[in-house]
Coordinates of C-alpha atoms in Angstrom, one line a residue:
X73 CA 30.9 -0.7 -0.4
X74 CA 34.1 -2.2 -1.8
X75 CA 36.2 0.1 0.4
X76 CA 34.2 -0.8 3.5
X77 CA 34.9 -4.5 2.8
X78 CA 38.6 -4.0 2.3
X79 CA 38.9 -2.0 5.5
X80 CA 37.0 -4.7 7.5
X81 CA 39.5 -7.3 6.3
X82 CA 42.5 -5.3 7.5
X83 CA 41.2 -3.6 10.6
X84 CA 39.2 -4.9 13.6
X85 CA 35.5 -4.0 13.6
X86 CA 34.5 -0.7 15.1
X87 CA 31.3 1.0 15.9
X88 CA 31.8 3.7 13.3
X89 CA 32.3 1.3 10.4
X90 CA 29.3 -0.8 11.3
X91 CA 27.1 2.2 11.9
X92 CA 28.2 3.7 8.6
X93 CA 27.5 0.7 6.4
X94 CA 24.6 -1.2 8.1
X95 CA 22.0 1.6 8.8
X96 CA 22.0 2.7 5.1
X97 CA 20.6 -0.6 3.9
X98 CA 18.4 -0.8 6.9
X99 CA 17.0 2.6 6.3
X100 CA 16.3 1.7 2.7
X101 CA 14.4 -1.4 3.8
X102 CA 12.3 0.7 6.2
X103 CA 11.5 3.2 3.5
X104 CA 10.4 0.3 1.3
X105 CA 8.2 -1.0 4.1
X106 CA 6.6 2.4 4.5
X107 CA 6.0 2.5 0.8
X108 CA 4.3 -0.9 1.0
X109 CA 2.2 0.2 3.9
X110 CA 1.1 3.3 2.0
X111 CA 0.2 1.2 -1.0
X112 CA -1.7 -1.3 1.2
X113 CA -3.8 1.4 2.9
X114 CA -4.5 3.3 -0.4
X115 CA -4.9 0.0 -2.4
X116 CA -2.4 1.1 -5.0
X117 CA -0.7 -1.9 -6.5
X118 CA 1.8 0.3 -8.4
X119 CA 3.4 1.3 -5.1
X120 CA 3.9 -2.4 -4.2
X121 CA 5.4 -3.0 -7.7
X122 CA 7.8 -0.1 -7.1
X123 CA 8.7 -1.5 -3.7
X124 CA 9.6 -4.9 -5.2
X125 CA 11.7 -3.2 -7.8
X126 CA 13.6 -1.3 -5.1
X127 CA 14.1 -4.5 -3.1
X128 CA 15.7 -6.3 -6.1
X129 CA 18.2 -3.4 -6.3
X130 CA 19.2 -4.0 -2.6
X131 CA 19.6 -7.7 -3.1
X132 CA 23.4 -7.8 -3.0
X133 CA 23.5 -5.6 0.2
X134 CA 21.4 -7.9 2.3
X135 CA 23.1 -9.3 5.4
X136 CA 21.9 -11.4 8.3
X137 CA 22.4 -8.6 10.8
X138 CA 20.5 -6.1 8.6
X139 CA 17.6 -8.5 8.2
X140 CA 17.5 -9.3 11.9
X141 CA 17.3 -5.6 12.7
X142 CA 14.7 -5.0 10.1
X143 CA 12.5 -7.9 11.4
X144 CA 12.8 -6.5 14.9
X145 CA 11.6 -3.1 13.7
X146 CA 8.6 -4.0 11.5
X147 CA 7.4 -7.2 13.2
X148 CA 6.2 -7.6 16.7
X149 CA 8.7 -9.7 18.7
X150 CA 7.2 -12.9 19.9
X151 CA 4.7 -13.1 17.0
X152 CA 4.6 -16.3 14.9
X153 CA 6.1 -14.7 11.8
X154 CA 8.9 -13.0 13.7
X155 CA 9.8 -16.2 15.6
X156 CA 9.8 -18.3 12.5
X157 CA 11.8 -15.9 10.3
X158 CA 14.5 -15.3 12.9
X159 CA 15.2 -19.0 13.1
X160 CA 16.1 -19.1 9.3
X161 CA 18.7 -16.4 9.7
X162 CA 22.2 -17.5 10.6
X163 CA 23.7 -16.2 13.9
X164 CA 26.1 -13.2 13.4
X165 CA 28.8 -12.3 15.9
X166 CA 27.7 -10.5 19.1
X167 CA 29.2 -7.2 18.2
X168 CA 27.2 -6.8 15.0
X169 CA 24.0 -7.8 16.8
X170 CA 24.6 -5.2 19.5
X171 CA 25.2 -2.4 17.0
X172 CA 22.1 -3.3 15.1
X173 CA 20.0 -3.5 18.2
X174 CA 21.3 -0.1 19.4
X175 CA 20.5 1.5 16.0
X176 CA 17.0 0.0 16.0
X177 CA 16.3 1.3 19.5
X178 CA 17.4 4.8 18.8
X179 CA 15.1 5.1 15.8
X180 CA 12.1 3.9 17.8
X181 CA 10.3 2.0 14.9
X182 CA 6.6 1.5 14.7
X183 CA 5.4 -2.1 14.6
X184 CA 3.4 -3.1 11.6
X185 CA 0.6 -5.7 11.5
X186 CA -0.2 -5.6 7.8
X187 CA -0.1 -8.9 5.9
X188 CA 1.8 -7.1 3.1
X189 CA 4.7 -6.3 5.5
X190 CA 4.8 -9.9 6.8
X191 CA 4.9 -11.3 3.3
X192 CA 7.6 -8.8 2.4
X193 CA 9.7 -10.0 5.3
X194 CA 9.3 -13.6 4.0
X195 CA 10.5 -12.4 0.6
X196 CA 13.6 -10.8 2.0
X197 CA 14.6 -13.8 4.1
X198 CA 14.0 -16.2 1.2
X199 CA 16.1 -14.1 -1.2
X200 CA 18.9 -13.9 1.3
X201 CA 18.8 -17.7 1.9
X202 CA 18.9 -18.5 -1.9
X203 CA 21.8 -16.1 -2.4
X204 CA 23.7 -17.7 0.4
X205 CA 23.0 -21.2 -1.2
X206 CA 21.2 -22.4 2.0
X207 CA 18.6 -24.3 0.0
X208 CA 17.2 -26.5 2.7
X209 CA 16.4 -23.5 4.9
X210 CA 15.1 -21.7 1.8
X211 CA 12.7 -24.7 1.1
X212 CA 11.4 -24.6 4.6
X213 CA 10.9 -20.8 4.5
X214 CA 9.2 -20.8 1.1
X215 CA 6.8 -23.7 2.2
X216 CA 5.8 -21.7 5.4
X217 CA 5.3 -18.6 3.3
X218 CA 3.1 -20.4 0.7
X219 CA 1.0 -21.9 3.6
X220 CA 0.5 -18.3 4.9
X221 CA -0.4 -17.0 1.4
X222 CA -3.2 -19.5 0.9
X223 CA -5.2 -17.8 3.7
X224 CA -4.5 -14.2 2.6
X225 CA -6.9 -12.8 0.1
X226 CA -5.8 -9.2 -0.6
X227 CA -5.1 -7.8 -4.1
X228 CA -2.2 -5.7 -2.7
X229 CA -0.4 -9.0 -1.8
X230 CA -0.6 -10.4 -5.3
X231 CA 2.6 -8.7 -6.6
X232 CA 4.6 -10.0 -3.6
X233 CA 2.9 -13.5 -3.9
X234 CA 3.9 -13.8 -7.6
X235 CA 7.6 -13.2 -6.6
X236 CA 7.3 -15.8 -3.8
X237 CA 5.8 -18.4 -6.1
X238 CA 8.8 -18.0 -8.4
X239 CA 11.4 -18.4 -5.6
X240 CA 9.3 -21.3 -4.1
X241 CA 9.7 -23.2 -7.3
X242 CA 13.4 -22.1 -7.7
X243 CA 14.3 -23.6 -4.3
X244 CA 12.9 -27.0 -5.2
X245 CA 14.5 -26.9 -8.7
X246 CA 17.9 -26.1 -7.3
X247 CA 17.7 -29.1 -5.0
X248 CA 16.3 -31.5 -7.7
X249 CA 12.9 -31.9 -6.0
X250 CA 10.8 -30.0 -8.5
X251 CA 8.2 -32.8 -8.9
X252 CA 7.3 -32.6 -5.2
X253 CA 5.5 -29.3 -5.6
X254 CA 3.6 -29.9 -8.8
X255 CA 0.4 -30.7 -6.9
X256 CA 0.8 -27.6 -4.7
X257 CA 1.4 -25.4 -7.7
X258 CA -1.8 -26.7 -9.3
X259 CA -3.7 -25.9 -6.1
X260 CA -2.2 -22.4 -6.0
X261 CA -3.2 -21.8 -9.6
X262 CA -6.7 -22.9 -8.8
X263 CA -6.8 -20.5 -5.8
X264 CA -5.4 -17.6 -7.9
X265 CA -8.1 -18.3 -10.6
X266 CA -10.9 -18.2 -8.0
X267 CA -9.5 -15.0 -6.5
X268 CA -9.1 -13.4 -10.0
X269 CA -5.4 -12.9 -9.4
X270 CA -4.2 -12.7 -13.0
X271 CA -0.6 -11.9 -12.2
X272 CA -0.5 -15.0 -10.0
X273 CA -2.1 -17.1 -12.7
X274 CA 0.5 -16.0 -15.2
X275 CA 3.4 -16.8 -12.8
X276 CA 2.0 -20.2 -11.7
X277 CA 1.1 -21.2 -15.3
X278 CA 4.7 -20.6 -16.3
X279 CA 6.0 -22.4 -13.3
X280 CA 3.8 -25.4 -14.1
X281 CA 4.9 -25.4 -17.7
X282 CA 8.5 -25.3 -16.6
X283 CA 7.8 -28.1 -14.2
X284 CA 6.4 -30.3 -16.9
X285 CA 9.0 -29.5 -19.5
X286 CA 11.8 -30.2 -16.9
X287 CA 10.6 -33.8 -16.9
X288 CA 9.8 -33.9 -20.7
X289 CA 6.1 -34.1 -20.1
X290 CA 5.2 -32.1 -23.2
X291 CA 1.7 -33.6 -23.7
X292 CA 0.6 -32.7 -20.1
X293 CA 2.1 -29.2 -20.5
X294 CA 0.1 -28.7 -23.7
X295 CA -3.1 -29.9 -22.1
X296 CA -2.6 -27.5 -19.2
X297 CA -1.8 -24.6 -21.5
X298 CA -4.8 -25.2 -23.7
X299 CA -7.2 -25.4 -20.8
X300 CA -5.8 -22.6 -18.7
X301 CA -7.8 -19.3 -18.7
X302 CA -6.5 -16.7 -21.1
X303 CA -6.3 -12.9 -20.5
X304 CA -4.2 -10.0 -21.4
X305 CA -0.6 -10.2 -20.1
X306 CA 0.2 -8.1 -17.1
X307 CA 4.0 -8.8 -16.9
X308 CA 6.3 -8.6 -19.9
X309 CA 8.7 -11.0 -18.2
X310 CA 6.1 -13.7 -17.6
X311 CA 4.7 -13.2 -21.1
X312 CA 8.2 -13.8 -22.6
X313 CA 8.6 -17.0 -20.5
X314 CA 5.2 -18.2 -21.7
X315 CA 6.1 -17.6 -25.3
X316 CA 9.4 -19.5 -24.8
X317 CA 7.7 -22.5 -23.3
X318 CA 5.0 -22.4 -26.0
X319 CA 7.7 -22.4 -28.6
X320 CA 9.4 -25.5 -27.1
X321 CA 6.1 -27.4 -26.9
X322 CA 5.2 -26.5 -30.5
X323 CA 8.7 -27.6 -31.6
X324 CA 8.4 -31.0 -30.1
X325 CA 4.9 -31.4 -31.6
X326 CA 6.3 -30.7 -35.1
X327 CA 4.5 -27.4 -35.4
X328 CA 7.6 -25.5 -36.6
X329 CA 5.9 -22.4 -38.0
X330 CA 4.1 -21.5 -34.8
X331 CA 7.2 -22.5 -32.8
X332 CA 9.4 -20.1 -34.8
X333 CA 7.0 -17.2 -34.3
X334 CA 6.7 -17.8 -30.6
X335 CA 10.5 -18.1 -30.0
X336 CA 11.4 -15.1 -32.1
X337 CA 8.7 -13.0 -30.4
X338 CA 10.1 -14.1 -26.9
X339 CA 13.6 -13.2 -27.9
X340 CA 12.5 -9.8 -29.2
X341 CA 10.3 -8.9 -26.2
X342 CA 12.9 -10.1 -23.6
X343 CA 14.7 -7.4 -21.6
X344 CA 18.3 -6.6 -22.8
X345 CA 19.6 -7.6 -19.3
X346 CA 18.2 -11.1 -19.7
X347 CA 21.1 -12.3 -21.8
X348 CA 20.8 -16.0 -20.8
X349 CA 17.1 -16.1 -21.6
X350 CA 17.7 -14.5 -25.0
X351 CA 20.5 -17.0 -25.8
X352 CA 18.2 -19.9 -25.1
X353 CA 15.4 -18.4 -27.3
X354 CA 17.9 -17.9 -30.1
X355 CA 19.3 -21.5 -29.8
X356 CA 15.8 -23.0 -30.2
X357 CA 14.8 -20.5 -32.9
X358 CA 17.9 -21.5 -34.9
X359 CA 17.1 -25.2 -34.7
X360 CA 13.4 -24.6 -35.7
X361 CA 14.4 -22.4 -38.7
X362 CA 16.8 -25.2 -39.8
X363 CA 14.0 -27.7 -39.5
X364 CA 11.8 -25.4 -41.6
X365 CA 14.5 -25.4 -44.3
X366 CA 15.6 -21.9 -43.6
X367 CA 19.2 -20.7 -43.1
X368 CA 19.5 -18.1 -40.3
X369 CA 21.5 -14.9 -41.2
X370 CA 25.0 -14.5 -39.9
X371 CA 24.0 -11.5 -37.8
X372 CA 21.9 -13.9 -35.6
X373 CA 25.2 -15.5 -34.4
X374 CA 27.0 -12.2 -34.0
X375 CA 24.7 -10.6 -31.5
X376 CA 26.5 -8.9 -28.6
X377 CA 27.4 -11.3 -25.8
X378 CA 26.1 -14.4 -27.7
X379 CA 29.0 -15.3 -30.0
X380 CA 30.5 -17.9 -27.8
X381 CA 27.2 -19.5 -26.7
X382 CA 25.9 -19.7 -30.3
X383 CA 29.2 -21.0 -31.8
X384 CA 28.1 -24.7 -31.8
X385 CA 24.9 -23.7 -33.6
X386 CA 26.8 -21.6 -36.1
X387 CA 28.9 -24.6 -37.1
X388 CA 25.8 -26.8 -37.2
X389 CA 24.0 -24.2 -39.5
X390 CA 27.1 -24.2 -41.8
X391 CA 26.9 -28.0 -42.1
X392 CA 23.2 -27.9 -42.9
X393 CA 23.7 -25.1 -45.4
X394 CA 26.4 -27.0 -47.3
X395 CA 24.5 -30.2 -47.1
X396 CA 27.6 -32.2 -46.0
X397 CA 26.4 -35.2 -44.0
X398 CA 29.9 -36.0 -42.7
X399 CA 30.5 -32.5 -41.5
X400 CA 27.1 -32.5 -39.8
X401 CA 27.9 -35.8 -38.0
X402 CA 31.3 -34.5 -36.8
X403 CA 29.8 -31.2 -35.5
X404 CA 27.1 -33.2 -33.7
X405 CA 29.7 -35.4 -32.0
X406 CA 32.0 -32.5 -31.2
X407 CA 29.3 -30.4 -29.4
X408 CA 27.2 -33.3 -28.1
X409 CA 27.7 -32.2 -24.4
X410 CA 26.5 -28.7 -25.3
X411 CA 23.5 -30.0 -27.2
X412 CA 22.6 -32.4 -24.3
X413 CA 22.8 -29.5 -21.8
X414 CA 20.5 -27.4 -24.0
X415 CA 18.2 -30.4 -24.5
X416 CA 18.3 -30.1 -28.3
X417 CA 19.8 -33.5 -29.1
X418 CA 16.5 -34.9 -30.4
X419 CA 16.0 -32.0 -32.6
X420 CA 19.4 -32.3 -34.1
X421 CA 18.7 -35.9 -34.9
X422 CA 15.7 -34.7 -36.9
X423 CA 18.1 -32.3 -38.8
X424 CA 19.9 -35.2 -40.5
X425 CA 17.1 -35.5 -43.1
X426 CA 17.3 -31.8 -43.8
X427 CA 21.0 -32.1 -44.4
X428 CA 20.5 -34.8 -46.9
X429 CA 17.7 -32.9 -48.6
X430 CA 19.9 -29.7 -48.9
X431 CA 22.8 -31.7 -50.4
X432 CA 20.4 -33.3 -52.8
X433 CA 19.0 -29.9 -53.8
X434 CA 22.5 -28.6 -54.5
X435 CA 23.2 -31.7 -56.6
X436 CA 20.1 -31.3 -58.7
X437 CA 21.0 -27.6 -59.4
X438 CA 24.6 -28.5 -60.3
X439 CA 23.9 -31.5 -62.6
X440 CA 21.3 -32.0 -65.3
X441 CA 21.8 -35.8 -65.1
X442 CA 23.8 -37.8 -62.5
X443 CA 23.8 -41.5 -61.5
X444 CA 22.4 -42.6 -58.2
X445 CA 25.7 -44.1 -57.3
X446 CA 27.4 -40.7 -57.6
X447 CA 24.5 -39.2 -55.6
X448 CA 25.1 -41.6 -52.8
X449 CA 28.9 -40.9 -52.9
X450 CA 28.4 -37.1 -52.8
X451 CA 25.9 -37.4 -50.0
X452 CA 28.3 -39.7 -48.1
X453 CA 25.7 -42.3 -47.2
X454 CA 27.2 -44.9 -44.9
X455 CA 24.6 -47.6 -45.4
X456 CA 25.0 -51.3 -46.6
X457 CA 23.2 -50.5 -49.9
X458 CA 23.8 -46.8 -50.6
X459 CA 22.4 -46.8 -54.2
X460 CA 19.0 -48.1 -53.1
X461 CA 19.0 -45.6 -50.2
X462 CA 19.9 -42.8 -52.6
X463 CA 17.0 -43.9 -54.9
X464 CA 14.5 -43.8 -52.1
X465 CA 15.8 -40.5 -50.8
X466 CA 15.6 -38.9 -54.3
X467 CA 12.1 -40.3 -54.9
X468 CA 10.8 -38.9 -51.6
X469 CA 12.4 -35.5 -52.3
X470 CA 10.7 -35.4 -55.7
X471 CA 7.4 -36.4 -54.1
X472 CA 7.7 -33.7 -51.4
X473 CA 8.5 -31.1 -54.0
X474 CA 12.0 -30.4 -52.6
X475 CA 13.6 -30.9 -56.1
X476 CA 12.3 -30.8 -59.6
X477 CA 13.6 -33.9 -61.2
X478 CA 12.8 -37.4 -62.4
X479 CA 14.3 -40.8 -61.7
X480 CA 15.4 -43.1 -64.6
X481 CA 15.1 -46.5 -62.8
X482 CA 16.4 -48.4 -65.9
X483 CA 19.7 -46.6 -66.2
X484 CA 19.9 -45.5 -62.5
X485 CA 20.0 -41.8 -63.2
X486 CA 18.5 -38.7 -61.6
X487 CA 17.5 -36.3 -64.4
X488 CA 16.9 -32.7 -63.2
X489 CA 14.5 -30.4 -65.0
X490 CA 15.4 -26.9 -66.0
X491 CA 14.8 -24.3 -63.3
X492 CA 12.1 -21.8 -64.3
X493 CA 11.6 -18.2 -63.3
X494 CA 10.7 -18.0 -59.6
X495 CA 8.8 -14.8 -60.2
X496 CA 6.3 -16.7 -62.3
X497 CA 5.3 -18.6 -59.2
X498 CA 3.5 -17.6 -56.1
X499 CA 6.6 -17.6 -53.9
X500 CA 7.2 -13.9 -54.0
X501 CA 3.6 -13.2 -53.1
X502 CA 3.8 -15.5 -50.2
X503 CA 7.0 -13.9 -49.0
X504 CA 5.6 -10.4 -49.2
X505 CA 2.4 -11.6 -47.4
X506 CA 4.4 -13.0 -44.5
X507 CA 6.4 -9.8 -44.1
X508 CA 3.2 -7.7 -44.2
X509 CA 1.5 -9.9 -41.7
X510 CA 4.6 -9.6 -39.4
X511 CA 4.6 -5.8 -39.6
X512 CA 0.8 -5.5 -39.0
X513 CA 1.1 -7.8 -36.0
X514 CA 3.9 -5.7 -34.5
X515 CA 1.9 -2.5 -35.1
X516 CA -1.1 -4.0 -33.3
X517 CA 1.0 -5.2 -30.4
X518 CA 2.5 -1.7 -30.1
X519 CA -0.9 -0.1 -30.1
X520 CA -2.1 -2.5 -27.4
X521 CA 1.0 -1.8 -25.3
X522 CA 0.3 2.0 -25.2
X523 CA -0.2 3.3 -21.7
X524 CA -2.0 6.5 -20.7
X525 CA -2.0 8.3 -17.3
X526 CA -4.9 7.5 -15.1
X527 CA -7.9 9.8 -15.1
X528 CA -6.6 11.7 -18.1
X529 CA -10.1 12.6 -19.2
X530 CA -10.9 14.0 -15.8
X531 CA -7.8 16.2 -16.0
X532 CA -8.9 17.5 -19.4
X533 CA -12.3 18.5 -17.9
X534 CA -10.7 20.2 -14.9
X535 CA -8.5 22.3 -17.3
X536 CA -11.6 23.4 -19.2
X537 CA -13.4 24.3 -16.0
X538 CA -10.2 26.2 -14.9
X539 CA -10.3 28.3 -18.2
X540 CA -14.0 29.0 -17.7
X541 CA -13.4 30.1 -14.1
X542 CA -10.5 32.4 -15.2
X543 CA -12.7 33.9 -17.9
X544 CA -15.5 34.6 -15.4
X545 CA -13.0 36.2 -13.0
X546 CA -11.7 38.4 -15.8
X547 CA -15.2 39.5 -16.7
X548 CA -16.0 40.2 -13.0
X549 CA -12.8 42.2 -12.6
X550 CA -13.6 44.2 -15.7
X551 CA -17.2 44.9 -14.5
X552 CA -15.9 46.0 -11.1
X553 CA -13.4 48.3 -12.8
X554 CA -16.1 49.8 -15.0
X555 CA -18.2 50.5 -11.8
X556 CA -15.2 52.2 -10.2
X557 CA -14.8 54.4 -13.3
X558 CA -18.4 55.3 -13.1
X559 CA -18.1 56.4 -9.5
X560 CA -15.3 58.8 -10.4

């Protein structure tokens, strides 16, 4: 393809070049359309899924001339869908249009009237418009397609509809009008629930959660999530998105343990190619682990392709680990734009208390007795009365069990108690219990994810019948041979 592009830049267009490049993509699209038609007639959703996967592979090769020729070949000229979709495509030069028309006439295509083919054409045009950054035309095309989908109730359309729901929301998000379609998304989710379209429900629930979280409406997102019907996940990608949104909601609601589990599970289940999604999951998971008082391992920040994106969070983790409040403040100011873009500013403000607590824990381990004035100096408290603040911070840390010490108010000292043997407590048992629970959960998910070929039990029965038939044929042949021997 790169060679064709370079030749087109240097030489004038010719019939041989256009016919060698365009019909290949057009032929692929026609094969995909025939695959969709076969799946629609046989009611096999897996064929539609395969067709969508093949379409995504051709995404970069889509051109206006190719799409125009494809629409002319699979849709009846003059129909509402054909007339509407052709208007969204930009006008190419006359030479390309003549070549495409000639190629389509020579192949004598068969016109399709299936709803699946019509929705597939909408999907192709919408993807093309988004890639060309023609968002206003994409919004109009997606709105027309959604209106068409509302009156089509076929299970073979569900896979295509789920993709269109995603691009419908993406068009409005790219133009900053995401709040306009919230009511429409809720109506679509209700329709998908009534039609038992579980893949559509998954996609629309994630789009609604993303819509609410985009405007920081976490309470409404949690209400919707808690009341939405639950069922087994059909798409791994949608399940990963759901876990990510759930982790963000749990984090804002101070449920850090559940948030950590959801975020780490989303990062682990995400495809390797989804680097941006895994980076976002790791950013939020790092903040949540810091809020829980944990320090993420260095390997988390050294994952392939994530070193640069996670660098601000690595320096933030280092400041929290040391317990240096001044270093923490400088890191927060240095990367304030990054944290604002990631929408983690509010969570980093919460981390200030953890930094103070970590520094106080280090002080209690290092000193058996230290004055509150020295504690305030080491914590670098910049308040009008640092000694009083240090006293209240120490008292709260003792009450919460963060440090094992006492406060001598008369002399203004913090007296640390001797550290005992950790193996005499229940902490090792709790650590082993959490690890065992994690392994068991992973094992159960792996068992649930096992897939078996359809009608495998029937194939086993047919094999047994085949063996019985072969055995009967052998006995019959032996009996005939014995009869022949008797005749001689």
